[in-house]
Structures are given as structure tokens and as C-alpha cells.
Coordinates of C-alpha atoms and ligand atoms in Angstrom, one line a residue:
M1 CA 0.0 0.0 0.0
G2 CA 1.2 3.5 -0.7
H3 CA 1.7 4.7 2.8
P4 CA 3.1 8.2 1.9
H5 CA 0.0 8.9 -0.1
V6 CA -2.2 7.8 2.7
L7 CA -0.4 10.1 5.0
I8 CA -0.9 13.1 2.6
V9 CA -4.5 12.3 2.2
A10 CA -5.0 11.8 5.9
Q11 CA -3.2 15.1 6.7
Y12 CA -5.3 17.0 4.2
L13 CA -8.4 15.4 5.6
F14 CA -7.4 16.1 9.2
L15 CA -6.8 19.7 8.3
L16 CA -10.2 20.0 6.6
F17 CA -11.8 18.1 9.4
T18 CA -10.3 20.5 12.0
I19 CA -11.5 23.6 10.0
L20 CA -14.9 22.2 9.5
T21 CA -15.5 20.8 13.0
T22 CA -14.3 24.0 14.7
T23 CA -16.5 26.2 12.6
S24 CA -19.7 24.2 12.8
S25 CA -21.5 22.0 15.3
V26 CA -23.8 20.3 12.7
S27 CA -23.1 16.9 11.2
I28 CA -20.6 17.3 8.4
K29 CA -20.5 15.1 5.3
L30 CA -17.0 15.4 4.1
P31 CA -16.2 14.6 0.5
T32 CA -12.6 13.3 0.3
G33 CA -10.2 13.4 -2.6
P34 CA -10.2 9.7 -3.8
L35 CA -13.9 9.3 -2.9
R36 CA -15.3 12.4 -4.7
K37 CA -15.5 10.6 -8.0
W38 CA -17.8 8.0 -6.5
G39 CA -20.0 10.6 -4.7
I40 CA -19.1 9.0 -1.3
K41 CA -19.7 11.1 1.7
L42 CA -18.1 10.7 5.1
C43 CA -19.0 11.9 8.5
N44 CA -16.3 13.0 10.8
N45 CA -17.9 15.0 13.5
A46 CA -17.0 14.1 17.0
S47 CA -19.9 11.8 17.5
C48 CA -19.3 9.7 14.4
I49 CA -15.6 9.4 15.2
D50 CA -16.3 8.6 18.8
T51 CA -18.6 5.7 18.0
A52 CA -16.3 4.3 15.3
S53 CA -13.3 4.4 17.7
T54 CA -14.9 2.7 20.6
D55 CA -15.8 -0.9 21.1
Y56 CA -17.0 -3.1 23.9
G57 CA -13.5 -3.7 25.1
N58 CA -12.8 0.0 25.6
I59 CA -9.1 -0.8 25.4
V60 CA -8.1 0.2 21.9
H61 CA -9.2 3.5 20.3
E62 CA -8.1 4.1 16.7
I63 CA -9.3 7.3 15.0
P64 CA -10.5 6.9 11.5
Y65 CA -10.5 9.8 9.1
G66 CA -14.1 9.3 8.3
V67 CA -17.2 7.2 9.0
F68 CA -19.4 6.0 6.1
Y69 CA -23.1 5.4 6.5
P70 CA -24.1 3.5 3.3
S71 CA -27.7 3.5 2.2
S72 CA -27.2 0.6 -0.2
V73 CA -24.9 -2.3 -1.0
S74 CA -23.6 -0.4 -4.1
D75 CA -22.5 2.5 -1.8
V76 CA -20.2 0.0 -0.1
V77 CA -19.1 -1.4 -3.4
N78 CA -18.2 2.1 -4.6
L79 CA -16.4 2.9 -1.4
V80 CA -14.2 -0.2 -1.6
K81 CA -13.6 0.4 -5.4
S82 CA -12.6 3.9 -4.7
S83 CA -9.9 2.7 -2.4
Y84 CA -8.8 -0.2 -4.5
E85 CA -8.5 1.9 -7.7
S86 CA -6.8 4.8 -5.9
P87 CA -3.0 5.2 -6.1
A88 CA -3.3 5.8 -2.4
P89 CA -5.6 3.1 -1.1
F90 CA -7.1 3.7 2.3
T91 CA -8.2 1.0 4.8
I92 CA -11.8 0.2 5.4
A93 CA -13.4 -1.6 8.4
A94 CA -17.0 -2.9 8.4
R95 CA -18.3 -2.2 11.9
G96 CA -21.1 -4.5 13.0
N97 CA -22.3 -3.7 16.5
G98 CA -18.8 -2.8 17.8
H99 CA -18.7 -5.8 20.2
S100 CA -15.1 -6.5 19.5
V101 CA -12.8 -6.1 22.5
R102 CA -9.5 -5.0 21.0
G103 CA -10.3 -2.6 18.2
Q104 CA -10.9 -5.3 15.5
A105 CA -13.6 -3.2 13.8
M106 CA -11.6 0.1 13.8
A107 CA -9.6 1.7 10.9
K108 CA -6.9 4.1 12.0
D109 CA -6.8 6.9 9.4
G110 CA -9.1 4.9 7.2
V111 CA -12.9 4.6 6.8
V112 CA -15.2 2.8 9.1
V113 CA -18.4 1.6 7.5
E114 CA -21.4 1.7 9.9
M115 CA -23.1 -1.4 8.5
A116 CA -26.3 -0.8 10.5
S117 CA -27.2 2.0 8.1
L118 CA -27.7 -0.5 5.3
N119 CA -30.9 -1.8 7.1
T120 CA -31.7 -4.4 4.5
S121 CA -34.7 -6.8 4.8
I122 CA -34.8 -10.2 6.3
T123 CA -36.5 -12.7 4.0
V124 CA -37.6 -16.2 5.0
S125 CA -38.0 -18.8 2.1
G126 CA -38.3 -22.5 1.8
N127 CA -40.1 -25.5 0.7
S128 CA -42.6 -27.1 3.1
S129 CA -42.8 -30.4 1.2
S130 CA -39.0 -31.0 1.4
G131 CA -38.8 -29.3 4.8
T132 CA -35.9 -27.1 3.8
F133 CA -36.0 -23.5 4.9
Y134 CA -33.5 -20.6 5.0
V135 CA -33.4 -16.9 5.8
D136 CA -31.6 -14.3 3.6
V137 CA -30.3 -11.6 6.0
G138 CA -28.1 -8.6 5.6
G139 CA -24.6 -8.8 7.2
E140 CA -25.6 -5.8 9.4
Q141 CA -28.6 -7.4 11.0
L142 CA -28.6 -8.3 14.7
W143 CA -29.2 -11.9 15.6
I144 CA -32.1 -10.8 17.9
D145 CA -33.8 -9.4 14.8
V146 CA -33.2 -12.6 12.8
L147 CA -34.8 -14.6 15.6
R148 CA -37.8 -12.3 15.8
A149 CA -38.3 -12.4 12.0
T150 CA -37.9 -16.2 11.6
L151 CA -40.1 -17.0 14.6
K152 CA -43.0 -15.3 12.9
H153 CA -42.8 -18.3 10.5
G154 CA -42.4 -20.8 13.2
L155 CA -38.7 -21.3 12.2
A156 CA -35.3 -20.4 13.6
P157 CA -31.6 -20.8 13.0
V158 CA -30.1 -23.8 14.8
S159 CA -26.8 -22.4 16.0
W160 CA -26.5 -19.3 18.2
T161 CA -24.3 -17.1 20.3
D162 CA -25.1 -16.6 24.0
Y163 CA -25.7 -12.9 23.3
L164 CA -28.0 -11.9 20.4
Y165 CA -27.1 -8.2 20.0
L166 CA -24.2 -9.1 17.7
T167 CA -24.3 -8.8 13.9
V168 CA -24.5 -11.6 11.4
G169 CA -21.4 -10.3 9.6
G170 CA -19.5 -9.9 12.9
T171 CA -20.1 -13.4 14.2
L172 CA -19.6 -15.1 10.8
S173 CA -16.2 -13.4 10.7
N174 CA -15.3 -15.2 13.9
A175 CA -17.4 -18.5 14.2
G176 CA -20.4 -17.8 16.4
I177 CA -20.5 -20.3 19.2
S178 CA -22.7 -21.3 22.1
G179 CA -24.2 -24.4 23.8
Q180 CA -25.8 -25.5 20.5
T181 CA -22.4 -25.7 18.7
S182 CA -21.7 -29.3 19.6
F183 CA -25.0 -30.4 17.9
H184 CA -25.1 -28.1 14.9
G185 CA -21.6 -26.7 14.5
P186 CA -20.8 -23.1 14.9
Q187 CA -22.9 -20.4 13.1
I188 CA -20.4 -20.5 10.2
S189 CA -21.3 -24.2 9.6
N190 CA -24.9 -23.2 8.9
V191 CA -24.5 -20.8 6.1
L192 CA -25.6 -21.8 2.6
E193 CA -24.6 -18.8 0.6
M194 CA -23.3 -15.2 0.9
D195 CA -22.9 -12.0 -1.0
V196 CA -19.5 -10.6 -0.3
I197 CA -17.7 -7.4 -1.4
T198 CA -14.1 -8.3 -1.8
G199 CA -11.1 -5.9 -1.3
K200 CA -11.2 -5.2 -5.0
G201 CA -14.7 -3.8 -4.8
E202 CA -16.4 -6.8 -6.5
L203 CA -19.7 -8.0 -5.3
I204 CA -19.6 -11.8 -5.5
T205 CA -22.1 -14.5 -4.5
C206 CA -20.4 -17.5 -3.0
S207 CA -21.4 -20.9 -1.6
E208 CA -20.0 -24.4 -1.3
D209 CA -20.4 -24.8 -5.0
V210 CA -20.0 -21.3 -6.4
N211 CA -16.8 -19.4 -5.7
P212 CA -16.0 -21.8 -2.8
D213 CA -12.6 -20.3 -2.2
L214 CA -14.2 -17.0 -1.2
F215 CA -17.0 -18.7 0.7
Y216 CA -14.6 -20.7 3.0
A217 CA -12.2 -17.8 3.3
V218 CA -14.8 -15.4 4.6
L219 CA -16.2 -17.9 7.2
G220 CA -14.2 -17.2 10.3
G221 CA -12.0 -15.0 8.2
L222 CA -11.8 -12.0 10.6
G223 CA -13.1 -9.6 8.0
Q224 CA -9.9 -10.0 5.9
F225 CA -11.4 -11.1 2.5
G226 CA -14.6 -9.3 2.0
I227 CA -17.6 -7.5 3.5
I228 CA -20.6 -9.8 4.0
T229 CA -23.7 -8.0 2.8
R230 CA -26.0 -11.0 2.7
A231 CA -25.9 -14.5 4.3
R232 CA -28.3 -17.3 3.6
I233 CA -28.7 -19.2 6.9
V234 CA -30.3 -22.6 7.5
L235 CA -33.6 -22.7 9.4
K236 CA -35.4 -25.5 11.2
K237 CA -38.8 -25.7 12.8
A238 CA -38.6 -23.7 16.1
P239 CA -39.6 -25.3 19.4
T240 CA -42.0 -23.3 21.6
R241 CA -40.4 -23.9 25.0
V242 CA -37.2 -24.9 26.8
K243 CA -36.4 -26.9 29.9
W244 CA -33.3 -25.2 31.2
V245 CA -31.3 -27.0 33.9
R246 CA -28.2 -26.2 36.0
M247 CA -26.3 -28.7 38.1
M248 CA -23.4 -28.1 40.4
Y249 CA -20.1 -29.9 40.8
D250 CA -17.1 -29.5 43.1
D251 CA -15.0 -31.9 41.1
F252 CA -13.7 -30.8 37.7
S253 CA -13.2 -34.3 36.4
K254 CA -16.8 -35.3 37.1
F255 CA -18.1 -32.1 35.7
S256 CA -16.2 -32.4 32.4
K257 CA -16.9 -36.1 32.1
D258 CA -20.6 -35.3 32.3
Q259 CA -20.4 -32.5 29.9
E260 CA -18.6 -34.7 27.4
H261 CA -21.1 -37.4 27.9
L262 CA -24.0 -35.0 27.2
I263 CA -22.5 -33.6 24.0
S264 CA -21.8 -37.1 22.6
I265 CA -25.5 -38.0 22.6
Q266 CA -27.3 -36.8 19.4
G267 CA -31.0 -36.3 20.0
G268 CA -30.5 -35.7 23.7
M269 CA -29.8 -32.2 24.8
D270 CA -30.1 -29.1 22.6
Y271 CA -27.6 -27.0 24.4
V272 CA -24.7 -27.8 26.8
E273 CA -22.4 -25.2 28.4
G274 CA -20.7 -24.8 31.8
N275 CA -19.0 -22.2 33.9
L276 CA -17.2 -21.6 37.2
M277 CA -19.3 -20.3 39.9
M278 CA -17.1 -17.9 41.9
D279 CA -19.8 -16.5 44.1
T280 CA -23.6 -16.5 44.6
T281 CA -24.1 -12.8 44.1
S282 CA -23.2 -12.1 40.5
S283 CA -26.0 -11.2 38.0
T284 CA -25.8 -14.6 36.1
I285 CA -26.6 -16.3 39.4
V286 CA -29.3 -13.9 40.6
N287 CA -31.2 -14.0 37.2
F288 CA -31.5 -17.8 37.3
Y289 CA -31.8 -18.9 40.9
S290 CA -34.5 -18.0 43.4
P291 CA -33.4 -16.6 46.8
Y292 CA -34.3 -20.0 48.2
D293 CA -32.0 -21.7 45.7
V294 CA -29.1 -19.4 46.6
L295 CA -29.6 -20.2 50.3
K296 CA -29.5 -23.9 49.4
I297 CA -26.4 -23.5 47.3
N298 CA -24.7 -21.6 50.2
H299 CA -25.8 -24.3 52.6
L300 CA -24.8 -27.4 50.5
A301 CA -21.7 -26.0 48.9
P302 CA -20.4 -23.6 51.6
A303 CA -17.1 -21.7 51.4
R304 CA -15.1 -23.3 48.8
N305 CA -12.0 -24.2 50.8
G306 CA -9.8 -24.1 47.8
S307 CA -12.0 -26.2 45.6
L308 CA -14.2 -24.6 42.9
L309 CA -17.8 -25.0 42.1
Y310 CA -18.7 -25.7 38.5
T311 CA -22.1 -25.3 36.9
L312 CA -23.1 -27.6 34.1
E313 CA -25.9 -25.9 32.1
V314 CA -28.2 -27.8 29.7
A315 CA -31.3 -27.1 27.8
K316 CA -33.8 -29.3 26.1
Y317 CA -36.3 -27.9 23.6
Y318 CA -39.8 -29.0 23.3
D319 CA -43.1 -28.2 21.6
T320 CA -46.2 -27.7 23.8
R321 CA -48.3 -29.0 21.0
R322 CA -46.5 -32.3 20.9
D323 CA -44.2 -33.2 23.8
I324 CA -45.9 -31.8 26.8
N325 CA -46.5 -35.3 28.3
T326 CA -43.2 -36.8 27.6
I327 CA -40.6 -34.0 28.0
D328 CA -40.1 -34.4 31.8
K329 CA -39.6 -38.1 31.6
E330 CA -37.1 -37.8 28.7
L331 CA -35.2 -35.1 30.6
E332 CA -35.1 -37.2 33.7
M333 CA -33.7 -40.2 31.8
E334 CA -31.0 -38.1 30.1
L335 CA -29.8 -36.6 33.4
K336 CA -29.9 -39.9 35.2
G337 CA -26.5 -41.1 36.3
L338 CA -24.8 -37.7 36.2
S339 CA -22.5 -36.9 39.1
Y340 CA -23.6 -33.5 40.2
K341 CA -23.7 -32.8 44.0
P342 CA -26.9 -34.2 45.4
G343 CA -29.6 -31.5 45.8
L344 CA -27.8 -29.0 43.6
I345 CA -29.9 -29.3 40.5
F346 CA -32.2 -26.4 39.5
S347 CA -34.5 -26.0 36.6
K348 CA -36.7 -23.5 34.7
D349 CA -39.3 -23.8 32.0
I350 CA -39.2 -20.8 29.7
S351 CA -40.2 -19.8 26.2
F352 CA -37.7 -20.5 23.3
F353 CA -37.4 -16.8 22.7
D354 CA -36.6 -16.0 26.3
F355 CA -34.1 -18.8 26.5
L356 CA -32.1 -17.6 23.5
N357 CA -32.4 -14.0 24.7
R358 CA -31.5 -14.9 28.3
V359 CA -28.6 -12.4 28.4
G360 CA -30.8 -9.6 27.3
N361 CA -29.4 -6.4 25.8
L362 CA -26.1 -5.2 27.2
D363 CA -25.8 -2.4 24.6
H364 CA -26.4 0.3 27.2
E365 CA -22.9 -0.7 28.5
L366 CA -21.4 0.1 25.2
Q367 CA -23.3 3.4 25.0
T368 CA -22.1 4.3 28.4
I369 CA -18.6 3.6 27.5
R370 CA -19.0 5.7 24.4
R371 CA -20.4 8.7 26.3
G372 CA -17.8 8.3 29.0
V373 CA -20.3 9.4 31.6
G374 CA -21.4 8.0 34.9
V375 CA -19.6 6.6 37.9
G376 CA -16.3 5.4 36.8
V377 CA -17.5 4.3 33.4
G378 CA -14.7 6.1 31.6
V379 CA -12.5 3.3 32.8
V380 CA -14.8 0.3 32.5
R381 CA -13.0 -2.1 30.2
H382 CA -13.5 -5.7 29.1
P383 CA -10.1 -7.3 28.8
W384 CA -11.7 -10.6 27.7
L385 CA -9.6 -13.7 26.9
N386 CA -11.3 -16.4 24.9
F387 CA -9.7 -19.5 23.6
F388 CA -10.0 -23.2 22.7
V389 CA -8.0 -25.7 24.7
P390 CA -7.1 -29.3 23.5
R391 CA -9.2 -31.8 25.4
S392 CA -6.2 -33.7 26.5
R393 CA -4.9 -30.7 28.5
I394 CA -8.1 -29.4 30.1
V395 CA -7.6 -31.1 33.5
E396 CA -4.1 -29.6 33.8
F397 CA -5.4 -26.2 32.6
N398 CA -8.2 -26.3 35.2
Q399 CA -5.7 -26.9 38.0
R400 CA -3.3 -24.1 37.0
V401 CA -5.6 -21.5 35.6
F402 CA -9.0 -21.9 37.4
V403 CA -7.8 -23.2 40.7
E404 CA -4.4 -21.4 41.1
I405 CA -4.3 -18.2 38.9
L406 CA -7.8 -16.8 38.8
Q407 CA -8.3 -14.9 41.9
N408 CA -11.1 -12.5 41.1
Q409 CA -14.8 -12.9 40.6
G410 CA -16.1 -12.9 37.0
L411 CA -17.9 -14.9 34.4
Y412 CA -15.7 -17.8 33.3
L413 CA -17.1 -20.2 30.7
V414 CA -15.8 -23.7 30.1
Y415 CA -17.4 -26.4 28.0
P416 CA -16.4 -29.0 25.4
I417 CA -17.4 -28.7 21.8
N418 CA -17.6 -31.5 19.2
R419 CA -15.1 -31.1 16.5
K420 CA -16.9 -32.8 13.7
K421 CA -19.1 -30.0 12.4
W422 CA -16.1 -27.6 11.9
D423 CA -15.0 -27.6 8.3
D424 CA -11.3 -27.3 7.9
R425 CA -11.7 -25.3 4.6
M426 CA -13.0 -22.4 6.7
S427 CA -10.6 -19.8 7.9
V428 CA -11.4 -20.3 11.6
I429 CA -8.7 -21.8 13.7
I430 CA -9.3 -24.5 16.3
P431 CA -6.8 -26.7 18.1
D432 CA -5.0 -29.3 16.0
D433 CA -6.4 -32.7 16.3
D434 CA -3.0 -34.4 16.1
D435 CA -2.2 -33.5 19.8
D436 CA -4.0 -36.6 20.8
D437 CA -5.4 -39.5 18.7
D438 CA -9.0 -39.3 19.9
E439 CA -9.4 -35.5 20.0
D440 CA -13.0 -35.5 18.7
M441 CA -13.7 -32.6 21.1
F442 CA -11.9 -29.5 22.3
Y443 CA -12.8 -27.1 25.1
T444 CA -13.8 -23.5 24.8
V445 CA -12.8 -21.2 27.7
G446 CA -14.1 -17.6 28.0
L447 CA -12.6 -15.4 30.7
L448 CA -15.0 -12.5 30.5
F449 CA -13.4 -9.9 32.7
T450 CA -14.7 -6.5 33.5
S451 CA -12.2 -4.0 35.0
Q452 CA -13.4 -1.0 36.9
S453 CA -10.2 1.1 37.3
D454 CA -6.8 1.5 35.7
D455 CA -5.2 -0.6 38.4
D456 CA -7.8 -3.3 38.1
F457 CA -7.2 -3.3 34.3
S458 CA -3.4 -3.7 34.7
R459 CA -4.0 -6.5 37.2
K460 CA -6.2 -8.4 34.8
E461 CA -3.9 -7.8 31.8
K462 CA -1.1 -9.2 33.9
Q463 CA -3.3 -12.2 34.8
N464 CA -4.1 -12.7 31.1
N465 CA -0.4 -12.7 30.3
E466 CA 0.3 -15.2 33.1
I467 CA -2.3 -17.6 31.7
L468 CA -1.0 -17.3 28.1
Q469 CA 2.5 -17.7 29.4
F470 CA 1.6 -20.8 31.3
C471 CA 0.0 -22.3 28.2
S472 CA 3.0 -21.5 26.1
E473 CA 5.5 -22.8 28.6
S474 CA 3.6 -26.0 29.3
G475 CA 3.1 -26.7 25.6
I476 CA -0.7 -26.4 25.8
N477 CA -1.5 -25.5 22.2
I478 CA -4.4 -23.2 22.8
K479 CA -6.0 -21.2 20.0
Q480 CA -7.4 -17.8 20.7
Y481 CA -11.0 -17.1 19.7
F482 CA -11.5 -13.4 18.7
P483 CA -7.6 -13.6 18.5
H484 CA -5.5 -10.6 19.3
Y485 CA -1.8 -10.5 18.6
V486 CA 0.6 -7.7 18.1
N487 CA 3.3 -9.3 16.1
K488 CA 3.4 -11.4 12.9
Q489 CA 5.2 -14.4 14.5
D490 CA 2.3 -14.9 16.9
W491 CA -0.2 -14.6 14.0
M492 CA 1.7 -17.2 12.0
K493 CA 1.8 -19.5 15.0
H494 CA -2.0 -18.9 15.5
F495 CA -2.8 -20.0 11.9
G496 CA -0.2 -22.8 12.0
N497 CA -0.4 -24.8 8.8
K498 CA -3.3 -22.6 7.5
W499 CA -1.1 -19.5 7.4
D500 CA 0.0 -20.0 3.8
V501 CA -3.5 -20.5 2.6
F502 CA -4.7 -17.5 4.6
Q503 CA -2.0 -15.3 3.0
Q504 CA -2.8 -16.6 -0.5
R505 CA -6.5 -15.8 0.0
K506 CA -5.6 -12.3 1.2
A507 CA -3.5 -11.8 -2.0
Q508 CA -6.4 -13.1 -4.1
F509 CA -9.3 -11.2 -2.5
D510 CA -7.8 -8.2 -0.8
P511 CA -4.4 -7.7 -2.5
K512 CA -4.1 -4.1 -1.3
M513 CA -4.8 -5.0 2.3
I514 CA -7.7 -2.6 2.6
L515 CA -10.2 -4.6 4.8
S516 CA -10.5 -4.9 8.6
P517 CA -7.0 -3.4 9.5
G518 CA -8.0 -3.4 13.2
Q519 CA -7.3 -7.2 13.3
T520 CA -3.6 -6.2 12.8
I521 CA -2.9 -9.5 11.0
F522 CA -1.1 -7.9 8.0
T523 CA -0.1 -4.7 9.6
S524 CA 1.8 -6.1 12.6
A525 CA 5.6 -6.2 12.4
Ligands
LIG1 P1 -17.8 -6.0 15.2 O1 -17.1 -6.1 16.5 O2 -18.3 -4.8 14.8 O3 -16.8 -6.6 14.1 C1 -16.0 -7.7 14.3 C2 -15.0 -8.0 13.1 O4 -15.8 -8.4 12.0 C3 -14.3 -6.7 12.7 O5 -13.0 -7.1 12.2 C4 -15.2 -6.2 11.6 O6 -14.4 -5.4 10.6 C5 -15.7 -7.5 10.9 N1 -17.0 -7.3 10.4 C6 -18.1 -6.8 10.9 N2 -19.2 -6.8 10.1 C7 -18.7 -7.5 9.0 C8 -19.3 -7.8 7.7 N3 -20.6 -7.6 7.5 N4 -18.5 -8.5 6.8 C9 -17.2 -8.7 7.1 N5 -16.6 -8.4 8.2 C10 -17.4 -7.8 9.1 N6 -19.2 -14.6 20.2 C11 -19.6 -15.9 20.1 O7 -19.2 -16.6 19.2 N7 -20.5 -16.4 21.1 C12 -21.0 -15.7 22.0 O8 -21.8 -16.1 22.8 C13 -20.6 -14.3 22.1 N8 -21.1 -13.5 23.1 C14 -20.7 -12.2 23.2 C15 -21.2 -11.4 24.2 C16 -20.8 -10.1 24.3 C17 -21.4 -9.2 25.4 C18 -19.8 -9.6 23.4 C19 -19.3 -8.2 23.6 C20 -19.3 -10.4 22.4 C21 -19.7 -11.7 22.3 N9 -19.2 -12.5 21.3 C22 -19.7 -13.8 21.2 C23 -18.2 -12.1 20.4 C24 -18.7 -11.6 19.1 O9 -18.9 -12.7 18.2 C25 -17.7 -10.7 18.5 O10 -17.6 -9.5 19.3 C26 -18.0 -10.3 17.0 O11 -17.0 -9.4 16.7 C27 -19.4 -9.8 16.7 O12 -19.6 -8.5 17.2 P2 -20.1 -7.4 16.2 O13 -21.2 -7.9 15.3 O14 -20.4 -6.2 17.0 O15 -18.9 -7.2 15.2

């Protein structure tokens, strides 16, 4: 890329920006040099820039030189073309809902595309006689809206994230995982077709059969190969209700053995997750358990005395029109023989919608971070660490990380995932299966930290580094999910034997390295 040109353009724009923003408080649409030909207008008032340089993590803040609010897919095509055809290409980041934690949707001195402004429709189609249904949905759409739209037809996607206020384009650029992943694969395994704008500004339809290289590159591709403007996602008949059960363990081996057992039975559970229960006061606890349950937990599993409490969480879907008389019996059979602590099993019966939307909407947190107002919010950060751990090392990992290193309260997820529905042609990276002969599963671990002060943030970053260092020194070949690395060696190690193909695909679909620079894969030294 022509960096000197970028600098000149950026300086010119910054000068213009300064003049314009200091002389007017209204929203300014700034026509830029290379963009003028295409009639592209950028916003760079303080509010636009602030949004585009903030994400859920609140750790990285990169200032773009403009923010683009497209009203059509061809607007985005024109934007990317204008960069690609310019002698001084500028970087472009699609911004979904800004739920990255390390600036992955930012574009320093480049253009951030606020995908939400596309606001395309959600269309459900299918064939009742063959029972095949799908939804065509814009990359900018939130999963909560996909759920609402498909439920109107009695249908729903099969693979989810825990949190639904994420965009389709954003999760498909990672993987999209939750307790359903073991049974249906990640969200990227449930896509039939996509429309993608490559880094050359070409709008291409791709699928397993048509332009498969682009299709597999984009799935889990961290935004490096194209901007997803439409995805066609598999739908199945939606259940109406859910039996949602939590069981507690104070022995990690029993806990993980039961988790593995439950995910190995097809036709049993519909969702299996697990987490560490550090205390009985956090919001995830209070929202599920009654005050009486909490008393019971405190009574039956008192002060932990060095051992942790683990919660195994399962869900079984059912349909009130069909299964009402059998569901309890089926569930009882499936949970029979599990080794949770006697008495520490709790259940709820809720609607399918409420189950999928159980986390609710946390977007006010992002808005508060953006506004920088309120008690201490300017320093609320989310130094999350998410990764996949080979199954063969999870017991050792539990002992060192969960038991010995993690000292603070927080939400810590840990559950196994079946490997078989992850297609190796996709860009996403999971642990190698040659670490152990029977690695048909791997574990996902999510350390979802919130830090409330600069000191707290430093402590948690130190702890994150300690965990990563432990894994590295003990040869535990973890793979980060929403990976973040600052140097090329680490990226190469992350991709392992897929690095060459990742690079080739970059050269093919985004040769000028325009897209999603905030991932820092091709910009790190
Ligand atoms: P952004 O953060 O805006 O973008 C993420 C990346 O994708 C950027 O590089 C961006 O440039 C690129 N991108 C965005 N849109 C497009 C597009 N249309 N085409 C191509 N590239 C694009 N993940 C899970 O898998 N499971 C979970 O249960 C889960 N829960 C979460 C809960 C919370 C509270 C948060 C903050 C995150 C969670 N995530 C989860 C992580 C989530 O998948 C990522 O944050 C992801 O980036 C989606 O967020 P987003 O839609 O806001 O995308």
C-alpha cells in the first residue's frame, strides 16, 4: 500500500476536518479526494468518530479519518472500489455492532463503514414439502432481529451465540459459538450462501459450489477477505419452550466427564455449556436462581475451601403441541447417572425466545462507555480472553488457571465442543487434532473480565499474560477465539499450517490489504 499517499490524504483530511468541525456543530459530510469521483460522503464529526473508535473492550481507540453510512450495498461497493482503484488506497473496516474487545472493527486513518445504516430486509424462504428453509439476511442485521423475523414463520436458525445483539457479519467473521455448537456446528457451519464485497470492490455471490474459495475464506476470516452483505442461513422448525437446567459440581473431572457425555449423545440435549461459579451474588446467578436456591447453594456448597464450584448448564427444547406429556420423563432419563452434587440441581421452564435472549441487551454498557459518563464508566473495560483448549490438557489447565491463577470474581465459561461440524476449509482456527489421537472434542474457555479502574485493568492484563505464558511454557496448544496478537510471528503461530492459505487468500481477494485493518494481521511487524 502507498503509505506516503495515505499520509498526505490523511493530513489533508485532518486539516479539513479541523477547519470544518471547529466552525460548525452540525453533522458534516466530508467529500474526500479519492472518494469524490464516487460521490461517497463521510461523516467525521466528534460523535461519528467517537462511535467508530470505541468498542465493547474500551481498550483500543483508533481514530478513522471518516465514517461512512451507506444506504445501499452499491454504496459500499463504490467505497471499496474507490480505495482499490486509488493510487493511495485507504483502509476500510466494516463495523457490525462494535462488540469487539481489541479494536478489531476500527480503521486508523481509514474509513469505518457503519453497517447498521444498510438496514436491509430479512427474507424467509423454503419448501414445506422438502422441509428445507432458510433466511436471507443482511450482514448488518442483529441476531435478535433474525430470531424475531424467523419465529413469525415458526422457524429459527439452529446455531446461536449466547448474546444476540451481535451482527450476522461480525459473528460469521469469527465463528459464532454457544451451547448448540456441539450439535449443529458453529454459526459459520450453517451458512448456505453469501454476497461478499471483496477488497477489489467486486460484489460476489459465493457458496460451497459457487466461488467456494471466497466462501470458505470469509467464514471465520476475521473480515480479511470481504464485507458480507447477505448471508443465507439454514432454518429449522422452532420449538416453543425450553427446559433449562443447571447442576453443580465441586470436582472438575466429574463435571467435564458429564459435559462430554451429554454432547456425545445426538438427539439428547439441545444446548450444553458450563461455567465456574465464583460467588452467589453475580448477575448470572441472581437471574437464574430464586433466593431459596441461593440459600440452598450456600448451605450445601459452603465456602469453597480451595475447591471450585462448577455449573453444568443444559437445555432441552420441546413443543407444547406435541411433547408436553413426555418431556419431563425424557429429561429425567437423560440426566440420570450424572455426578452433580446431590440436591444441587435447578431448573426453569421458559419460552424458546426468552431462553435464546437470556442475556438480554447489554448495549447500554457500550453506549455508556462511548459517552464516557457515569460513575467510573470512563475506565470500565473488558479485557476478555477467549480460547480453545485441547481436550487432552483441560484437567491440567483447570488446576493451574481456574484453581491457582484466577483470583477474582467474574464470568468464566468452560465447555467442550464436538469437532466434527467444523469444516477445515473455513478460515477459523481450532486446536489441531493431532495432539491426541482421539481428539474429537476441544474445550472453549471464556474469561469474560470487566475491569473498573486502571489498576484493576493492569492486574487483569497481567493475569491474562500469566495464563498465556503458562499455556505456552507447558506446551498447551491453545487457539485464541477473537484472536488478538501484536506481532506477525504470533499470528503465524496462531494460523499454523493454515497460514500459507490465509495469506494466499488475502492476496487473491484483498491484495491491497484494505479490509479490517484493526485485526492487525497484515499490519503487525
Ligand atoms: P464487530 O465487533 O463490529 O466486528 C468484528 C469484526 O468483523 C471486525 O473485524 C469487523 O471489521 C468485521 N465485520 C463486521 N461486520 C462485517 C461484515 N458484514 N462483513 C465482514 N466483516 C465484518 N461470540 C460468540 O461466538 N459467542 C458468544 O456467545 C458471544 N457473546 C458475546 C457477548 C458479548 C457481550 C460480546 C461483547 C461479544 C460476544 N461474542 C460472542 C463475540 C462476538 O462474536 C464478536 O464480538 C464479534 O466481533 C461480533 O460482534 P459485532 O457484530 O459487533 O462485530
